[in-house]
JSON list of N, CA and C in Angstrom, two decimals:
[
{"chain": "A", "resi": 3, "resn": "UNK", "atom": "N", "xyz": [-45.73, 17.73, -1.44]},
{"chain": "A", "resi": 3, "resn": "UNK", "atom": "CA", "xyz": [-44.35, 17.85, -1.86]},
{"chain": "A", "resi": 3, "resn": "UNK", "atom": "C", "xyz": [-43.91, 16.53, -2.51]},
{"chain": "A", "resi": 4, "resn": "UNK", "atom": "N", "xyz": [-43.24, 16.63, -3.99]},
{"chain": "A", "resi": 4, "resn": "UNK", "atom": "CA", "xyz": [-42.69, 15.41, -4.23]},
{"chain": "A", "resi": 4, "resn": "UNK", "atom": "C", "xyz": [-41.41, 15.24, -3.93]},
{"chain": "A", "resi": 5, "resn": "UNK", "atom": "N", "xyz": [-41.10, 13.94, -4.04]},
{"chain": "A", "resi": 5, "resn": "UNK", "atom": "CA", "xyz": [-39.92, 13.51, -3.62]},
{"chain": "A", "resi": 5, "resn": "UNK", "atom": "C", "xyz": [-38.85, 13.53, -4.91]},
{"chain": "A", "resi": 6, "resn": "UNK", "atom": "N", "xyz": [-37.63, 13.99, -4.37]},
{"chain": "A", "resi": 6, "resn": "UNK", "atom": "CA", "xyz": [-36.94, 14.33, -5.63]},
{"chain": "A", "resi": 6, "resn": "UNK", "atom": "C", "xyz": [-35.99, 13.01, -5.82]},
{"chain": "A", "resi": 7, "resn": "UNK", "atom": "N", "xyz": [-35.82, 12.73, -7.17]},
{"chain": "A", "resi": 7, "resn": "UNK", "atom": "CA", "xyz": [-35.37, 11.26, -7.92]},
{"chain": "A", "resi": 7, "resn": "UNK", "atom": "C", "xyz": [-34.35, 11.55, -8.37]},
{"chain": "A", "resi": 8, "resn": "UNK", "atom": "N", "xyz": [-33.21, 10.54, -7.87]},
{"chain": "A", "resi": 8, "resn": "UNK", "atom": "CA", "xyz": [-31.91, 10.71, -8.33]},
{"chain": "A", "resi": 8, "resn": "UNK", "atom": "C", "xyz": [-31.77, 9.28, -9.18]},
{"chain": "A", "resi": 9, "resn": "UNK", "atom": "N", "xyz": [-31.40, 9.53, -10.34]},
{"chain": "A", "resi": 9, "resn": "UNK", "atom": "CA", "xyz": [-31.25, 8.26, -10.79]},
{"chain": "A", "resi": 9, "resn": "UNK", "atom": "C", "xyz": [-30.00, 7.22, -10.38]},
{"chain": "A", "resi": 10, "resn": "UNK", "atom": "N", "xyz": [-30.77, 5.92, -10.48]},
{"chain": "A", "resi": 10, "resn": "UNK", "atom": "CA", "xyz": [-29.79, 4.95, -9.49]},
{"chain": "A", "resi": 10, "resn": "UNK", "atom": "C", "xyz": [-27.88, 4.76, -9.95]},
{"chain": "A", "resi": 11, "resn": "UNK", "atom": "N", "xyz": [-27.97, 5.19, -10.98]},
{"chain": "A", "resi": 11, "resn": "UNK", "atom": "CA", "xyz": [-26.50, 5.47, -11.31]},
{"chain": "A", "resi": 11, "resn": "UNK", "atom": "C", "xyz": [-25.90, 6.41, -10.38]},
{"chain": "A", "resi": 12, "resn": "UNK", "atom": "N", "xyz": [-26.20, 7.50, -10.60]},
{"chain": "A", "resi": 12, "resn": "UNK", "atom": "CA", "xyz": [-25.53, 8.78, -9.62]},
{"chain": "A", "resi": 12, "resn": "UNK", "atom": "C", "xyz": [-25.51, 8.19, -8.15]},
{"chain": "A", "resi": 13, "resn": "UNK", "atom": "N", "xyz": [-26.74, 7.53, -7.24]},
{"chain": "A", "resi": 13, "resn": "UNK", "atom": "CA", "xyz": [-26.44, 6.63, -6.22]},
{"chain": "A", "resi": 13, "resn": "UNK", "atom": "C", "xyz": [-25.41, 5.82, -5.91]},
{"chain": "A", "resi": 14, "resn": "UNK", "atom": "N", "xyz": [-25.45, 5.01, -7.39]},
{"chain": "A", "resi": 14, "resn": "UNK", "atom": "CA", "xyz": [-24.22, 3.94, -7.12]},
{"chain": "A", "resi": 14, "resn": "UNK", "atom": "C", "xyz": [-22.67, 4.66, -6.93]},
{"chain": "A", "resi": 15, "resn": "UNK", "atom": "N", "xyz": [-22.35, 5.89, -7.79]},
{"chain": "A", "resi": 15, "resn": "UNK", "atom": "CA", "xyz": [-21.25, 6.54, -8.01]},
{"chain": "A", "resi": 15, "resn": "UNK", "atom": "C", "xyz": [-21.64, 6.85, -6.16]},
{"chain": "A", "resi": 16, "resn": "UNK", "atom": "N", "xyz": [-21.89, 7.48, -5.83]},
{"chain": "A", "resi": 16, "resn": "UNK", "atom": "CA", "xyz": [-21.32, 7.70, -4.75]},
{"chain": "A", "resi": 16, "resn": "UNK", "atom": "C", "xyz": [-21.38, 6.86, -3.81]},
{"chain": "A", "resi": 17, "resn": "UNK", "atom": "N", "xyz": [-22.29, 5.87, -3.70]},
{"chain": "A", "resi": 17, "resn": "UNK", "atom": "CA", "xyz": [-21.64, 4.62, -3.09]},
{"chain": "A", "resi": 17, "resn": "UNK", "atom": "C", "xyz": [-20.33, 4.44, -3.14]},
{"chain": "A", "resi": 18, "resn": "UNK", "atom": "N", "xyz": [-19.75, 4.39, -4.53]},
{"chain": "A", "resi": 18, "resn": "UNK", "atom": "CA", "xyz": [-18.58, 3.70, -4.54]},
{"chain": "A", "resi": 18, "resn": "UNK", "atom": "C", "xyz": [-17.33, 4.71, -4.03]},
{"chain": "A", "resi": 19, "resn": "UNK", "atom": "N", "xyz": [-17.84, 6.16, -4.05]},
{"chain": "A", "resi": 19, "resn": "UNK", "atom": "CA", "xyz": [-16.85, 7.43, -3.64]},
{"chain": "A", "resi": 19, "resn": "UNK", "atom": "C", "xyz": [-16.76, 6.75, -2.13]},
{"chain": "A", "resi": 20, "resn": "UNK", "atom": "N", "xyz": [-17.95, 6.47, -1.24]},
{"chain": "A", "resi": 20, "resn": "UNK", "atom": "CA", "xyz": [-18.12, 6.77, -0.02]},
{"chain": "A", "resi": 20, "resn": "UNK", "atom": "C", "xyz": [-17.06, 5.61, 0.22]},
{"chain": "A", "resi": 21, "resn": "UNK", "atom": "N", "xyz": [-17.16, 4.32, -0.62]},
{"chain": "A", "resi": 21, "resn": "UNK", "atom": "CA", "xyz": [-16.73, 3.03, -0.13]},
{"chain": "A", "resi": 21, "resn": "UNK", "atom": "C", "xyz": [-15.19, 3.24, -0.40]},
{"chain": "A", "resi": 22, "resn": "UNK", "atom": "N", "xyz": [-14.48, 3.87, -1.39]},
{"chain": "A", "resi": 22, "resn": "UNK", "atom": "CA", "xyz": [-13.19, 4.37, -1.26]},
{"chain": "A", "resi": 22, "resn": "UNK", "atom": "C", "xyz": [-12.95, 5.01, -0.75]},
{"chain": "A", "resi": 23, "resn": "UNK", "atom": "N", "xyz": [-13.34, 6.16, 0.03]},
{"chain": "A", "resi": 23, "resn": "UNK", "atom": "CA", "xyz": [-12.77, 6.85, 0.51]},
{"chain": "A", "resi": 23, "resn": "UNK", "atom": "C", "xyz": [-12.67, 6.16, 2.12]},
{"chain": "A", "resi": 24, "resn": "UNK", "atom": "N", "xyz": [-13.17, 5.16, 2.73]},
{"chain": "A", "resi": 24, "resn": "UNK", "atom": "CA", "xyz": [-13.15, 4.48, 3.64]},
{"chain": "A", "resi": 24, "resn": "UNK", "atom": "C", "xyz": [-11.90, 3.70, 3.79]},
{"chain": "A", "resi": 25, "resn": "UNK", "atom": "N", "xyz": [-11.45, 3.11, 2.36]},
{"chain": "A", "resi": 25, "resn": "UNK", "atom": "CA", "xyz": [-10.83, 2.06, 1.92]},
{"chain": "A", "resi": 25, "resn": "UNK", "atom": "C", "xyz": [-9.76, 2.52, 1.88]},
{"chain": "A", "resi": 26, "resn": "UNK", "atom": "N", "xyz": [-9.66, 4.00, 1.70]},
{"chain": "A", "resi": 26, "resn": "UNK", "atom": "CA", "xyz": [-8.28, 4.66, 1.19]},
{"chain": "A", "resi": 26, "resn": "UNK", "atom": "C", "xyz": [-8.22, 5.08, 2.83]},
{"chain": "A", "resi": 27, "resn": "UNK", "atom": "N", "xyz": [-8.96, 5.17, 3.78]},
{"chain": "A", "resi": 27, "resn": "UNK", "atom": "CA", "xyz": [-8.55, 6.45, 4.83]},
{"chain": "A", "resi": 27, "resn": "UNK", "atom": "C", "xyz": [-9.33, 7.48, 5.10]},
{"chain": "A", "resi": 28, "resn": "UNK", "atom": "N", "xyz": [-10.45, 7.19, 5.82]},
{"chain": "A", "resi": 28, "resn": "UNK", "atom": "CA", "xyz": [-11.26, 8.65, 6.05]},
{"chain": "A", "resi": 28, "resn": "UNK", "atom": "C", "xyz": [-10.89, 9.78, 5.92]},
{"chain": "A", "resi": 29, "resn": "UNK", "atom": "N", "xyz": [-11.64, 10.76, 5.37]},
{"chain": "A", "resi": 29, "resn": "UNK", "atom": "CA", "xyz": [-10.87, 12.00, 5.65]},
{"chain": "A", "resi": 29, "resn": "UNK", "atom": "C", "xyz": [-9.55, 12.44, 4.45]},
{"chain": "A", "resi": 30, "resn": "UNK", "atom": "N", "xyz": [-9.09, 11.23, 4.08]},
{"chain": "A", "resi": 30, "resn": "UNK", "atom": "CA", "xyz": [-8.00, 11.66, 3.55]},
{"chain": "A", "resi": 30, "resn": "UNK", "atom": "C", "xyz": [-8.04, 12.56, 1.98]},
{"chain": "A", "resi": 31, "resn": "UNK", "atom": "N", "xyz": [-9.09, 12.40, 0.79]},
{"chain": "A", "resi": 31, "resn": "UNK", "atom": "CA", "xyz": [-9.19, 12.35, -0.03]},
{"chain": "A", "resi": 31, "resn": "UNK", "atom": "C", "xyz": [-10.60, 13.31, 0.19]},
{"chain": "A", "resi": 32, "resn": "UNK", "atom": "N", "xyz": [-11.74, 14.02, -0.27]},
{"chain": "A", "resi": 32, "resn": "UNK", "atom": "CA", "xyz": [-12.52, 14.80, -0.87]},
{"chain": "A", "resi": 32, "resn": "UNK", "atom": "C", "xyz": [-13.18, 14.21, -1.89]},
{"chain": "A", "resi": 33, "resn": "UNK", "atom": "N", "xyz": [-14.26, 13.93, -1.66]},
{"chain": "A", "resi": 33, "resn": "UNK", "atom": "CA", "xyz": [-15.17, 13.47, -2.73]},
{"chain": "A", "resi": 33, "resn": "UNK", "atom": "C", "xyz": [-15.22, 14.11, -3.97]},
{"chain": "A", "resi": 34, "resn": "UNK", "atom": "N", "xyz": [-14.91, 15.45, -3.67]},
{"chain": "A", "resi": 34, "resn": "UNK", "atom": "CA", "xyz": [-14.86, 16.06, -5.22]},
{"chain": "A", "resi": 34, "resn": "UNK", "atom": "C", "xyz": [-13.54, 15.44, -6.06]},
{"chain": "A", "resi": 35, "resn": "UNK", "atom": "N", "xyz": [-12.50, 14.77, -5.01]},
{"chain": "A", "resi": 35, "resn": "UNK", "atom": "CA", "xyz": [-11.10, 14.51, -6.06]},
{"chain": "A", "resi": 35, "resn": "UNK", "atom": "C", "xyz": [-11.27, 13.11, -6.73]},
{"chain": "A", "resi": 36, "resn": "UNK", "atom": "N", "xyz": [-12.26, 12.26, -5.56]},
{"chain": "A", "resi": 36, "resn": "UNK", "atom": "CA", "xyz": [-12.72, 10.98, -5.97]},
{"chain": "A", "resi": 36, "resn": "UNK", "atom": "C", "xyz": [-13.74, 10.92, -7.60]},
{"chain": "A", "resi": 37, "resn": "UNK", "atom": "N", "xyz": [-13.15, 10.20, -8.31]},
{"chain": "A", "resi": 37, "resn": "UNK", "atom": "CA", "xyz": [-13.68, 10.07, -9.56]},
{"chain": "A", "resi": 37, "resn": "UNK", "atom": "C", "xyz": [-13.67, 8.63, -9.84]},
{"chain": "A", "resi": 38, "resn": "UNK", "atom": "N", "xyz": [-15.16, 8.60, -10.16]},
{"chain": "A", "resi": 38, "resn": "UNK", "atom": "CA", "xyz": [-15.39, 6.84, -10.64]},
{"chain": "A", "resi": 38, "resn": "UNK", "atom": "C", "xyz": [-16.15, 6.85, -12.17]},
{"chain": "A", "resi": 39, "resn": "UNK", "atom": "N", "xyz": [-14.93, 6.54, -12.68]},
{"chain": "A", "resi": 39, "resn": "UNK", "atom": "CA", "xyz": [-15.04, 6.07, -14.30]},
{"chain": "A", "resi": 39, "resn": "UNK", "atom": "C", "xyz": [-15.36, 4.59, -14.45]},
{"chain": "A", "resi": 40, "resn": "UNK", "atom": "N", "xyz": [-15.71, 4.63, -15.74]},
{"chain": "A", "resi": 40, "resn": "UNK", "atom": "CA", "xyz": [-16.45, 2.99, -16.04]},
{"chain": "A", "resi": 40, "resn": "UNK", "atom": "C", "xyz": [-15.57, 2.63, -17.70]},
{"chain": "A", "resi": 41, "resn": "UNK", "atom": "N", "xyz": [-14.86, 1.58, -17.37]},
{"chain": "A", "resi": 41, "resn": "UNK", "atom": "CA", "xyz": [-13.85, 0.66, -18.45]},
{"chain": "A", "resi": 41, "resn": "UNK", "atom": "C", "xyz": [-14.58, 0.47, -19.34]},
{"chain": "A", "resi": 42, "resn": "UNK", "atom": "N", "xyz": [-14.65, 0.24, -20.66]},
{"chain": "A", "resi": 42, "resn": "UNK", "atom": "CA", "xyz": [-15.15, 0.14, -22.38]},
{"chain": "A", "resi": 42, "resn": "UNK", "atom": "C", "xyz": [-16.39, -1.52, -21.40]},
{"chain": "A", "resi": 43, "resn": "UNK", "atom": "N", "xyz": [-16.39, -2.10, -20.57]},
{"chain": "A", "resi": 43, "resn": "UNK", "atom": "CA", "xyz": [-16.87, -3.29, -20.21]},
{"chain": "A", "resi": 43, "resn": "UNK", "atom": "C", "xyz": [-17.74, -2.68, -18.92]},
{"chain": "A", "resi": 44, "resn": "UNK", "atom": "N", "xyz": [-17.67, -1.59, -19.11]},
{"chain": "A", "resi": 44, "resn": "UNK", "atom": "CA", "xyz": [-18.56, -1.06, -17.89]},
{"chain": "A", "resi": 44, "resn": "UNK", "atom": "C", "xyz": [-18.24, -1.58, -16.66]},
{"chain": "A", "resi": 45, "resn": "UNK", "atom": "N", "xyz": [-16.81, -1.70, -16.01]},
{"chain": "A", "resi": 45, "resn": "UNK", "atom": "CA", "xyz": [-16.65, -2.08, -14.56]},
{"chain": "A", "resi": 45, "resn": "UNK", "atom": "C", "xyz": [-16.24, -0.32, -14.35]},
{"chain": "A", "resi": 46, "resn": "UNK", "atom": "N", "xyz": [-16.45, -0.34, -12.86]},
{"chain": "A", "resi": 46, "resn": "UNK", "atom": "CA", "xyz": [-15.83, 1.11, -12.69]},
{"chain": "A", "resi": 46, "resn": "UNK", "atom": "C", "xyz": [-14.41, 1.11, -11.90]},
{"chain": "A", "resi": 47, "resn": "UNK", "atom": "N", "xyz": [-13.71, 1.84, -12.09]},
{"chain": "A", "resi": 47, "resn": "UNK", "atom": "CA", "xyz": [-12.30, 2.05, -12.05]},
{"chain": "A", "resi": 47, "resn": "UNK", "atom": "C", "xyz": [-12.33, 3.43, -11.09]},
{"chain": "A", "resi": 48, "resn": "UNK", "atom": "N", "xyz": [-11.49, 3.76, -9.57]},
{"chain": "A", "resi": 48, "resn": "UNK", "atom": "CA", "xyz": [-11.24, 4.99, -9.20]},
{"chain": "A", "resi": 48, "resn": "UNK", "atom": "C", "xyz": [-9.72, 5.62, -9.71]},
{"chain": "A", "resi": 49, "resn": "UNK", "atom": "N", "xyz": [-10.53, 6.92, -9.79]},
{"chain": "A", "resi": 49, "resn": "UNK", "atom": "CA", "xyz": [-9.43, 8.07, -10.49]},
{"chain": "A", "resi": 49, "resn": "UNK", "atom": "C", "xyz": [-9.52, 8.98, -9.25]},
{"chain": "A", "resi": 50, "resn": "UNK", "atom": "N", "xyz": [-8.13, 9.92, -9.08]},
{"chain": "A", "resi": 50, "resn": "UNK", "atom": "CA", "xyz": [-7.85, 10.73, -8.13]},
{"chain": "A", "resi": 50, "resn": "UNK", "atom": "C", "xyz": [-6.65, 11.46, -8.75]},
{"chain": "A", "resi": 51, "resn": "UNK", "atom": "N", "xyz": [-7.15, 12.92, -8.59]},
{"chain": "A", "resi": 51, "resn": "UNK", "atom": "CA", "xyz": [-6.64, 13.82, -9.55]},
{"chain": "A", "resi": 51, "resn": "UNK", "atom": "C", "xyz": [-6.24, 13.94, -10.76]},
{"chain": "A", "resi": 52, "resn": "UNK", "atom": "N", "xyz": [-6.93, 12.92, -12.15]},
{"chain": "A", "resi": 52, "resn": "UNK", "atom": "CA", "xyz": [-6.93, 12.55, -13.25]},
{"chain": "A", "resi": 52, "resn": "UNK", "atom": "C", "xyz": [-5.70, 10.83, -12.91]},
{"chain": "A", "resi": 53, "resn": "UNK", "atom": "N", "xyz": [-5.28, 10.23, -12.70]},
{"chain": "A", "resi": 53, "resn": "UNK", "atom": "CA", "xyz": [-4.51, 9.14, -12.13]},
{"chain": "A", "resi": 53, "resn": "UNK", "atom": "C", "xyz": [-5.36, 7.82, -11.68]},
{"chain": "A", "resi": 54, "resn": "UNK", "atom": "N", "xyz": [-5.38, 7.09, -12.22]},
{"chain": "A", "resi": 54, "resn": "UNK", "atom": "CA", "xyz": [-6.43, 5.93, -11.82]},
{"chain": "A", "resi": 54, "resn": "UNK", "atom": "C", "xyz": [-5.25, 5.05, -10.86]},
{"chain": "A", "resi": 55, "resn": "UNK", "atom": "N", "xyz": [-6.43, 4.49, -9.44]},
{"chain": "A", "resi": 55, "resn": "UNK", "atom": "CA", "xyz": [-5.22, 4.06, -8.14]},
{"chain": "A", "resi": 55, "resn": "UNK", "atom": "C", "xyz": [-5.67, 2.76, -8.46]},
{"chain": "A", "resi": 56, "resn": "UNK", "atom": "N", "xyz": [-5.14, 2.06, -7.22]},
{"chain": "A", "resi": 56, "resn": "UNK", "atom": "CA", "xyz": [-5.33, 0.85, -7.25]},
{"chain": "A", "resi": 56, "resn": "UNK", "atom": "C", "xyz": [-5.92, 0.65, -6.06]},
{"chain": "A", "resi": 57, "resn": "UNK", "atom": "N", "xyz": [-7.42, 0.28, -6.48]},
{"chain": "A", "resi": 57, "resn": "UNK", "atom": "CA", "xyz": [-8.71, 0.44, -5.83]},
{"chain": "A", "resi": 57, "resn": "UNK", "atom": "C", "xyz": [-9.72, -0.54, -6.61]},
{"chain": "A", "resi": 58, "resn": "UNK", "atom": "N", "xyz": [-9.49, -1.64, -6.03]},
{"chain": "A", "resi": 58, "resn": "UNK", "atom": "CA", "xyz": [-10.74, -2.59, -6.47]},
{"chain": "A", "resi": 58, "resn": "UNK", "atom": "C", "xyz": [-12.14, -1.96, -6.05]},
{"chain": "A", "resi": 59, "resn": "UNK", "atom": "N", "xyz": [-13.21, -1.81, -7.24]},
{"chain": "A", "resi": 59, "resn": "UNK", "atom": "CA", "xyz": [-14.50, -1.09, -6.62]},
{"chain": "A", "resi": 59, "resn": "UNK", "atom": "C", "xyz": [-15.47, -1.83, -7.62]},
{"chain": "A", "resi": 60, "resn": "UNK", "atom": "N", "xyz": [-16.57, -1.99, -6.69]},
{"chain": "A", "resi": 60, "resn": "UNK", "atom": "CA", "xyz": [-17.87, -3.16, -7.54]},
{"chain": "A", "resi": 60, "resn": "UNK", "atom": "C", "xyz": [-19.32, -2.10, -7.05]},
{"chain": "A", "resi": 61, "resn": "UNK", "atom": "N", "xyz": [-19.77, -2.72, -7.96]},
{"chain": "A", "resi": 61, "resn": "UNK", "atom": "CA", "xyz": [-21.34, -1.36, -7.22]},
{"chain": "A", "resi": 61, "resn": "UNK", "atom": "C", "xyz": [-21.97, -2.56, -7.38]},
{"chain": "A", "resi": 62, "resn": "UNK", "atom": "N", "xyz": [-23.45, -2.55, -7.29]},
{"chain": "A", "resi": 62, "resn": "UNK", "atom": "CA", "xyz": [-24.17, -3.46, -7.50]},
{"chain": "A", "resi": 62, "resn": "UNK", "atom": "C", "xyz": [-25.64, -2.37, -7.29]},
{"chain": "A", "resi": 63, "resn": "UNK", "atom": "N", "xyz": [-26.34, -2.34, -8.29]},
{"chain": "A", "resi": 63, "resn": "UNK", "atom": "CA", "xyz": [-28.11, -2.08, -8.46]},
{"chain": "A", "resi": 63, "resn": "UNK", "atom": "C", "xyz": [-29.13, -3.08, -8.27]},
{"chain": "A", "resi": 64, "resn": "UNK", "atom": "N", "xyz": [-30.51, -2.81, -7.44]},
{"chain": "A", "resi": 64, "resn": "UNK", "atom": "CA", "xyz": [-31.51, -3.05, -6.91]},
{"chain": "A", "resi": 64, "resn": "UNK", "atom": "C", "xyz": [-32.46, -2.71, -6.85]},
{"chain": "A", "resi": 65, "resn": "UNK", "atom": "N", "xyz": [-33.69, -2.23, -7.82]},
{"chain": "A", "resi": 65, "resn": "UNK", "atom": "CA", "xyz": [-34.62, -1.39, -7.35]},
{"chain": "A", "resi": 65, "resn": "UNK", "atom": "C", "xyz": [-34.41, 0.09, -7.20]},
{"chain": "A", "resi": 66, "resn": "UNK", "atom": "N", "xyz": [-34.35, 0.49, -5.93]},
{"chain": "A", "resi": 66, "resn": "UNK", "atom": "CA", "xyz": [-34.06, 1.93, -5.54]},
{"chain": "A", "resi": 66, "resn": "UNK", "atom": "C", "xyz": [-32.59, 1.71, -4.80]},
{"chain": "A", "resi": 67, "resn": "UNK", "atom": "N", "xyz": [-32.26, 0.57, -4.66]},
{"chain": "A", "resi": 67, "resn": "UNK", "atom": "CA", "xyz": [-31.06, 0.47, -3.89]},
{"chain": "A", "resi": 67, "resn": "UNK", "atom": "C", "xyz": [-29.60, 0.39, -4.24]},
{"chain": "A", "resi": 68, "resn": "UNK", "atom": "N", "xyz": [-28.65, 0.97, -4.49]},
{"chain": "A", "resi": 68, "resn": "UNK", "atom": "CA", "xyz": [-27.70, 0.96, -5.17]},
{"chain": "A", "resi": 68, "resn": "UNK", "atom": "C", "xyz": [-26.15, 0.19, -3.60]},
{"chain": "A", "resi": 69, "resn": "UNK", "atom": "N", "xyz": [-25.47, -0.54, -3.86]},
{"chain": "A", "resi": 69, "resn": "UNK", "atom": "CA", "xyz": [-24.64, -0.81, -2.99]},
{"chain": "A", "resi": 69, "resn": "UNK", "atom": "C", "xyz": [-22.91, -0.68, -3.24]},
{"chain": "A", "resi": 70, "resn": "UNK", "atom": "N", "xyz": [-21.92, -0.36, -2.96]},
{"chain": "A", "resi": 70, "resn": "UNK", "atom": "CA", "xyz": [-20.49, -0.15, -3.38]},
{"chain": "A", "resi": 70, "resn": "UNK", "atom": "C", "xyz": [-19.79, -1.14, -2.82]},
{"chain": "A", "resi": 71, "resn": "UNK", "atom": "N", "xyz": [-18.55, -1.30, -2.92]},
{"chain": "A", "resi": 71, "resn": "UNK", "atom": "CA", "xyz": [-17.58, -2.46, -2.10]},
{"chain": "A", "resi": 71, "resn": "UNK", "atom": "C", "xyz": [-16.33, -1.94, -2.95]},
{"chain": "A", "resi": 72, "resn": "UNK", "atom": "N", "xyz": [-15.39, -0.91, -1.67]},
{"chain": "A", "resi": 72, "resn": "UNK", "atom": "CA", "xyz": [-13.85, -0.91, -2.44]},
{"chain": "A", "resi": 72, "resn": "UNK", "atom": "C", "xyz": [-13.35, -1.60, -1.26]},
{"chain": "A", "resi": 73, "resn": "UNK", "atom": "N", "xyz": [-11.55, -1.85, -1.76]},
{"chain": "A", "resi": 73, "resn": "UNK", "atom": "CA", "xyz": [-10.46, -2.80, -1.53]},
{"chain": "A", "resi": 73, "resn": "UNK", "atom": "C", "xyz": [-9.77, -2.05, -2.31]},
{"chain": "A", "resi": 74, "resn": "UNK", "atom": "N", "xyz": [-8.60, -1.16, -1.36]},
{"chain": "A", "resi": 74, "resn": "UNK", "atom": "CA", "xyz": [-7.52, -0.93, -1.58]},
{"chain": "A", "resi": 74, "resn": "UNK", "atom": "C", "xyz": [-6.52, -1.86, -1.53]},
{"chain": "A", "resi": 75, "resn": "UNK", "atom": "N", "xyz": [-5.65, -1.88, -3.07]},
{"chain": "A", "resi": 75, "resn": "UNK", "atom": "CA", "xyz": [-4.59, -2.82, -3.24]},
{"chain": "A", "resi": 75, "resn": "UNK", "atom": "C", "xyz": [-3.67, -2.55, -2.64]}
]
């Protein structure tokens, strides 16, 4: 059986879902409403229900390892 490959982008995106939605309040928000867009400079920015919040969010790539860090303003 092979192992199925997610590329490390799609990792990082939900890193950064998992790390806001912590930041915002467990529970409170649905990963499907969580949306992480990336600025003309490629930082990523969270959106929630088309509305971008104020949610500092950083990813960082590694290898196979992708990592998130939000800070709700």
């Amino acid at each position: 059986s092979q192992p199925i490959l997610v590329p490390i982008v799609t990792v990082g995106i939900f890193a950064a879902k998992e790390a806001a939605s912590k930041a915002l309040g467990t529970r409170k928000y649905s990963y499907l409403v969580l949306e992480v867009r990336h600025r003309v400079d490629g930082a990523p920015e969270l959106w929630i229900d088309g509305k971008r919040v104020s949610v500092a969010v950083s990813v960082t790539h590694e290898g196979d390892f992708a990592v998130a860090v939000a800070l709700a303003l």
